[in-house]
Tab-separated table of C-alpha atoms in Angstrom:
chain	number	residue	atom	x	y	z
A	12	MET	CA	28.569	114.929	121.796
A	13	ASP	CA	30.662	113.298	124.517
A	14	LEU	CA	30.420	109.788	125.942
A	15	ALA	CA	28.161	110.822	128.834
A	16	TYR	CA	25.728	112.505	126.431
A	17	LEU	CA	25.803	109.465	124.130
A	18	ARG	CA	24.940	107.137	127.009
A	19	ALA	CA	22.049	109.416	128.017
A	20	HIS	CA	20.774	110.044	124.478
A	21	PRO	CA	21.741	107.079	122.243
A	22	GLU	CA	18.899	107.843	119.824
A	23	GLN	CA	20.685	111.077	118.847
A	24	LEU	CA	23.724	109.358	117.329
A	25	PRO	CA	22.313	108.994	113.764
A	26	THR	CA	21.516	112.721	113.652
A	27	PHE	CA	25.016	113.680	114.728
A	28	MET	CA	26.505	111.326	112.132
A	29	THR	CA	24.219	112.563	109.349
A	30	HIS	CA	25.104	116.188	110.012
A	31	GLN	CA	28.816	115.403	110.390
A	32	ARG	CA	28.905	116.596	113.996
A	33	ILE	CA	31.216	113.680	114.876
A	34	ARG	CA	34.562	112.860	113.286
A	35	GLU	CA	34.073	109.570	111.451
A	36	THR	CA	36.903	107.393	110.138
A	37	PRO	CA	36.191	104.205	108.128
A	38	VAL	CA	37.667	101.025	109.600
A	39	SER	CA	37.577	97.341	108.770
A	40	GLY	CA	34.244	95.871	109.817
A	41	GLY	CA	33.789	92.473	108.198
A	42	ASP	CA	31.909	91.269	105.127
A	43	ILE	CA	28.387	92.513	105.903
A	44	CYS	CA	28.350	95.986	107.462
A	45	ALA	CA	30.092	99.309	107.008
A	46	ALA	CA	32.181	100.205	110.052
A	47	SER	CA	33.710	103.398	111.350
A	48	ARG	CA	35.534	104.892	114.311
A	49	LEU	CA	33.685	107.831	115.823
A	50	THR	CA	35.724	110.351	117.796
A	51	LEU	CA	33.628	112.203	120.369
A	52	ASP	CA	34.189	115.701	121.735
A	53	ASP	CA	35.759	114.384	124.948
A	54	GLY	CA	38.317	112.317	123.007
A	55	HIS	CA	36.609	108.967	123.505
A	56	SER	CA	36.250	106.718	120.485
A	57	VAL	CA	33.280	104.532	119.586
A	58	PHE	CA	33.009	101.689	117.070
A	59	ALA	CA	29.909	102.027	114.868
A	60	LYS	CA	28.352	99.547	112.440
A	61	THR	CA	25.749	100.511	109.854
A	62	TRP	CA	23.923	98.706	107.066
A	63	PRO	CA	25.636	99.608	103.764
A	64	GLU	CA	23.723	101.988	101.488
A	65	ASN	CA	24.655	99.849	98.483
A	66	ALA	CA	23.401	96.603	100.044
A	67	GLY	CA	20.462	96.489	97.641
A	68	ARG	CA	17.946	95.760	100.384
A	69	PRO	CA	16.945	97.296	103.696
A	70	VAL	CA	18.484	96.207	106.965
A	71	PRO	CA	16.747	93.014	108.143
A	72	GLU	CA	14.335	93.617	110.993
A	73	GLY	CA	16.040	93.083	114.335
A	74	PHE	CA	19.505	92.710	112.797
A	75	PHE	CA	21.384	95.077	115.119
A	76	ALA	CA	19.149	94.323	118.118
A	77	THR	CA	20.083	90.659	117.826
A	78	GLU	CA	23.796	91.409	117.864
A	79	ALA	CA	23.350	93.747	120.814
A	80	ASP	CA	21.408	91.101	122.771
A	81	GLY	CA	24.099	88.549	122.047
A	82	LEU	CA	26.929	90.850	123.089
A	83	ARG	CA	25.172	91.734	126.345
A	84	TRP	CA	24.487	88.063	127.092
A	85	LEU	CA	28.111	87.084	126.517
A	86	ARG	CA	29.293	90.046	128.572
A	87	GLU	CA	26.964	89.113	131.460
A	88	ALA	CA	29.006	85.964	132.034
A	89	GLY	CA	31.933	88.111	133.218
A	90	ALA	CA	34.367	85.734	131.534
A	91	VAL	CA	35.713	86.872	128.146
A	92	ALA	CA	36.253	90.514	127.213
A	93	VAL	CA	33.225	91.737	125.212
A	94	PRO	CA	32.746	95.370	124.108
A	95	GLU	CA	30.006	97.285	125.868
A	96	VAL	CA	26.927	98.081	123.785
A	97	LEU	CA	26.465	101.864	123.795
A	98	VAL	CA	23.793	102.302	121.118
A	99	ALA	CA	21.489	99.714	119.557
A	100	LEU	CA	19.066	101.184	117.024
A	101	PRO	CA	17.322	99.615	114.019
A	102	GLN	CA	19.818	101.228	111.642
A	103	LEU	CA	23.094	101.048	113.594
A	104	LEU	CA	25.072	99.608	116.477
A	105	ALA	CA	27.730	101.488	118.463
A	106	LEU	CA	30.140	99.762	120.807
A	107	GLU	CA	32.961	100.525	123.169
A	108	TRP	CA	36.163	101.115	121.189
A	109	VAL	CA	38.974	98.589	121.733
A	110	ASP	CA	42.527	99.559	120.814
A	111	PRO	CA	44.081	96.715	118.829
A	112	GLY	CA	47.248	95.049	120.058
A	113	GLU	CA	49.634	92.350	118.936
A	114	PRO	CA	48.746	88.678	119.465
A	115	SER	CA	50.751	87.249	122.334
A	116	ARG	CA	51.173	83.885	123.988
A	117	GLU	CA	50.057	85.352	127.305
A	118	ALA	CA	46.820	86.696	125.798
A	119	ALA	CA	46.214	83.342	124.079
A	120	ASP	CA	46.629	81.463	127.363
A	121	ARG	CA	44.254	83.871	129.081
A	122	PHE	CA	41.703	83.612	126.294
A	123	GLY	CA	41.674	79.815	126.397
A	124	ARG	CA	40.840	79.910	130.111
A	125	GLU	CA	38.271	82.675	129.682
A	126	LEU	CA	36.533	80.923	126.792
A	127	ALA	CA	36.113	77.826	128.938
A	128	GLU	CA	34.634	80.028	131.675
A	129	LEU	CA	32.230	81.605	129.182
A	130	HIS	CA	31.037	78.194	128.023
A	131	ARG	CA	30.602	77.062	131.630
A	132	ALA	CA	28.175	79.954	132.184
A	133	GLY	CA	25.691	77.832	130.236
A	134	ALA	CA	22.325	78.580	128.684
A	135	PRO	CA	18.761	77.611	129.593
A	136	ALA	CA	18.280	75.796	126.269
A	137	PHE	CA	19.747	75.394	122.809
A	138	GLY	CA	18.948	78.523	120.833
A	139	ALA	CA	18.181	81.853	122.513
A	140	ARG	CA	15.396	84.140	123.650
A	141	TRP	CA	16.075	86.547	120.737
A	142	PRO	CA	15.713	85.947	116.974
A	143	GLY	CA	18.976	84.876	115.412
A	144	PHE	CA	21.266	85.997	112.618
A	145	ILE	CA	24.565	84.643	111.363
A	146	GLY	CA	26.089	87.093	108.956
A	147	ALA	CA	23.110	88.528	107.114
A	148	LEU	CA	21.151	85.264	107.234
A	149	PRO	CA	18.458	84.427	109.779
A	150	ALA	CA	19.183	81.693	112.306
A	151	ASP	CA	16.488	79.680	114.050
A	152	ASN	CA	16.989	80.421	117.741
A	153	THR	CA	13.748	78.848	118.944
A	154	PRO	CA	14.657	77.506	122.418
A	155	ASP	CA	15.014	73.730	122.328
A	156	ASP	CA	15.783	71.217	125.083
A	157	GLY	CA	17.719	68.983	122.690
A	158	PRO	CA	19.413	66.590	122.510
A	159	TRP	CA	22.100	68.681	120.860
A	160	THR	CA	22.557	66.437	117.820
A	161	GLU	CA	18.901	66.680	116.795
A	162	TRP	CA	18.781	70.437	117.381
A	163	PHE	CA	22.014	71.011	115.457
A	164	ALA	CA	20.797	69.021	112.457
A	165	ARG	CA	17.408	70.717	112.394
A	166	SER	CA	18.413	74.314	113.183
A	167	ARG	CA	22.038	74.691	112.085
A	168	LEU	CA	22.645	72.305	109.177
A	169	LEU	CA	19.446	71.722	107.200
A	170	PRO	CA	18.388	75.384	106.759
A	171	TYR	CA	21.718	76.426	105.219
A	172	LEU	CA	21.992	73.277	103.134
A	173	ARG	CA	18.613	74.118	101.589
A	174	ARG	CA	19.605	77.742	101.011
A	175	SER	CA	22.869	76.678	99.400
A	176	VAL	CA	21.156	74.241	97.033
A	177	ASP	CA	18.424	76.751	96.155
A	178	ALA	CA	21.090	79.353	95.365
A	179	GLY	CA	22.976	76.943	93.109
A	180	ALA	CA	26.061	76.941	95.332
A	181	LEU	CA	25.762	73.195	95.990
A	182	THR	CA	24.642	70.460	93.606
A	183	SER	CA	22.177	67.701	94.360
A	184	THR	CA	25.144	65.332	94.687
A	185	ASP	CA	26.724	67.652	97.239
A	186	ALA	CA	23.434	67.778	99.121
A	187	ILE	CA	23.268	63.987	99.323
A	188	LEU	CA	26.729	63.965	100.926
A	189	VAL	CA	25.714	66.496	103.584
A	190	GLU	CA	22.429	64.654	104.141
A	191	GLN	CA	24.446	61.528	104.921
A	192	VAL	CA	26.181	63.430	107.714
A	193	ILE	CA	22.806	64.621	109.016
A	194	ALA	CA	21.333	61.129	108.857
A	195	ARG	CA	24.230	59.774	110.937
A	196	ILE	CA	24.472	62.675	113.362
A	197	GLY	CA	23.341	60.543	116.286
A	198	GLU	CA	26.461	58.384	115.824
A	199	PHE	CA	28.919	61.209	116.522
A	200	GLY	CA	28.263	61.338	120.260
A	201	GLY	CA	29.407	64.247	122.365
A	202	ASP	CA	25.959	65.390	123.535
A	203	GLU	CA	26.291	67.946	126.328
A	204	PRO	CA	24.015	70.470	128.034
A	205	PRO	CA	23.860	73.841	126.256
A	206	ALA	CA	26.900	76.072	126.689
A	207	ARG	CA	26.978	79.848	126.289
A	208	VAL	CA	28.636	80.120	122.862
A	209	HIS	CA	29.709	82.915	120.543
A	210	GLY	CA	28.300	80.988	117.586
A	211	ASP	CA	30.410	82.534	114.780
A	212	LEU	CA	33.878	82.174	116.256
A	213	TRP	CA	36.049	82.112	113.141
A	214	PRO	CA	39.431	83.792	113.808
A	215	GLY	CA	38.332	87.104	112.271
A	216	ASN	CA	35.914	87.587	115.174
A	217	LEU	CA	38.722	87.670	117.714
A	218	LEU	CA	40.049	91.149	118.466
A	219	TRP	CA	43.503	91.051	120.016
A	220	GLY	CA	43.894	93.889	122.514
A	221	ASP	CA	46.882	94.955	124.566
A	222	ASP	CA	46.731	92.081	127.036
A	223	ARG	CA	43.685	89.954	126.193
A	224	VAL	CA	41.380	88.770	123.418
A	225	TRP	CA	37.981	90.388	122.855
A	226	LEU	CA	34.972	88.707	121.227
A	227	VAL	CA	33.093	90.614	118.509
A	228	ASP	CA	30.387	89.935	115.890
A	229	PRO	CA	28.649	87.079	117.707
A	230	ALA	CA	25.766	84.872	116.693
A	231	ALA	CA	25.365	84.088	120.385
A	232	HIS	CA	23.101	81.302	121.610
A	233	GLY	CA	22.978	78.188	123.697
A	234	GLY	CA	24.935	75.592	121.741
A	235	HIS	CA	27.747	73.080	121.953
A	236	ARG	CA	31.089	74.387	123.201
A	237	GLU	CA	32.929	72.273	120.628
A	238	THR	CA	31.271	74.360	117.892
A	239	ASP	CA	33.127	77.493	119.005
A	240	LEU	CA	36.409	75.594	119.172
A	241	ALA	CA	35.890	73.970	115.768
A	242	GLN	CA	35.029	77.277	114.110
A	243	LEU	CA	38.128	78.795	115.652
A	244	ALA	CA	40.229	76.286	113.688
A	245	LEU	CA	38.793	77.365	110.313
A	246	PHE	CA	40.452	79.636	107.749
A	247	GLY	CA	43.978	79.079	109.023
A	248	GLY	CA	43.172	79.429	112.729
A	249	PRO	CA	44.152	82.304	115.042
A	250	PRO	CA	47.667	83.120	116.229
A	251	HIS	CA	48.808	80.843	119.047
A	252	GLN	CA	45.911	78.459	118.453
A	253	ASP	CA	47.770	75.617	120.162
A	254	ARG	CA	48.130	77.653	123.344
A	255	ILE	CA	44.440	78.664	123.274
A	256	MET	CA	43.409	75.022	122.996
A	257	ALA	CA	45.863	73.831	125.650
A	258	ALA	CA	44.658	76.453	128.135
A	259	TYR	CA	41.032	75.666	127.350
A	260	ARG	CA	41.459	71.928	127.803
A	261	GLU	CA	43.377	72.430	131.032
A	262	SER	CA	40.496	74.536	132.350
A	263	TRP	CA	37.731	72.254	131.054
A	264	PRO	CA	38.713	68.955	129.383
A	265	LEU	CA	36.816	67.981	126.239
A	266	ALA	CA	34.867	64.754	125.821
A	267	ASP	CA	36.395	61.788	124.032
A	268	GLY	CA	36.103	62.022	120.243
A	269	TRP	CA	36.176	65.820	120.074
A	270	ARG	CA	38.795	65.866	117.318
A	271	GLU	CA	36.709	63.559	115.129
A	272	ARG	CA	33.663	65.793	115.675
A	273	MET	CA	35.447	68.950	114.526
A	274	PRO	CA	34.314	68.662	110.875
A	275	LEU	CA	30.709	68.110	111.960
A	276	HIS	CA	30.758	71.360	113.915
A	277	GLN	CA	32.560	73.216	111.115
A	278	LEU	CA	30.018	72.129	108.552
A	279	HIS	CA	27.488	74.627	109.896
A	280	LEU	CA	29.619	77.716	109.262
A	281	LEU	CA	30.787	76.442	105.889
A	282	LEU	CA	27.176	75.905	104.782
A	283	VAL	CA	26.473	79.464	105.889
A	284	HIS	CA	29.309	80.527	103.581
A	285	THR	CA	27.897	78.710	100.559
A	286	ALA	CA	24.473	80.176	101.326
A	287	LEU	CA	25.921	83.687	101.627
A	288	PHE	CA	28.831	83.764	99.201
A	289	GLY	CA	28.161	80.994	96.703
A	290	ALA	CA	30.042	78.115	95.127
A	291	ALA	CA	33.502	79.410	96.091
A	292	TYR	CA	33.056	77.432	99.332
A	293	ARG	CA	31.577	74.331	97.701
A	294	ASP	CA	34.798	72.296	97.908
A	295	SER	CA	35.214	73.234	101.570
A	296	VAL	CA	31.715	71.955	102.330
A	297	THR	CA	32.126	68.655	100.500
A	298	ARG	CA	35.624	68.017	101.905
A	299	THR	CA	34.446	68.751	105.440
A	300	ALA	CA	31.387	66.521	105.033
A	301	ARG	CA	33.632	63.671	103.879
A	302	ASP	CA	35.978	64.279	106.805
A	303	ALA	CA	33.014	64.114	109.179
A	304	LEU	CA	31.861	60.813	107.699
A	305	ASN	CA	35.394	59.418	107.770
A	306	GLY	CA	36.063	60.630	111.292
A	307	THR	CA	39.349	62.284	110.308
A	308	GLY	CA	38.898	65.433	112.378
A	309	ARG	CA	40.806	67.482	109.813
A	310	ALA	CA	40.432	71.250	110.245
A	311	THR	CA	42.308	73.001	107.433
A	312	VAL	CA	39.998	75.199	105.406
A	313	ASP	CA	41.248	78.436	103.844
A	314	ARG	CA	39.170	81.571	103.625
């Protein structure tokens, strides 16, 4: 199988993998899926993601199709580097291979400008035309005209707060704290029309190439551009974060109060973490909720 054959017959990839007709090398692929580098007969490499056999449950319906739709939508903007989707099947996703490089100031500057351009591409509504996932959890992508604050509370905070409490990762006292943030969400300001966002832009979803930054593993949808920027500051932040932010703000200045809104935006992804991974992220959720209520804009959560 070479790249031309793969493009013409993507449905054949699982058969070739099952019968070991392609050289397969395991690579790092995140917390949810198994990932591998496939070397084709013509020397091209492909990045493949599959649902782990030991996951204990079948792949959620539409899981890989959702990621493929999001990648294509981000790529359509012609702004940030996004790997091409080569194969999107119910059981796997195969993408263009990107050779990793070293983080550089030049790539950070370029990425800041390109991320602003991606956000400027916009979206017809909050949410998306495809069903959503973030990690292995469903995300409500029902298109919504907003305002952003109401949509964010209803579709990005409350569902994961409920899941976290039901799973025992957050206590009723913790829930009351987060509910206070939700009750006051209209006071934070910053409403904007929907931007075209990655939606899960923690630093691990940046792939540093030779001369630019690539976006991977999206939960793409129409959302608030500050959400991407706030998520980027989590878990220690990426290399050259200050240069990314400076280039972004030079390309598209942020509205007043954006620093104070950072914890509000971060709360979504941290609630996803308590829903997915349990009480290990409880303190991060409660600290971030307090920061949001206090307007401190602090963004220092470790992963």
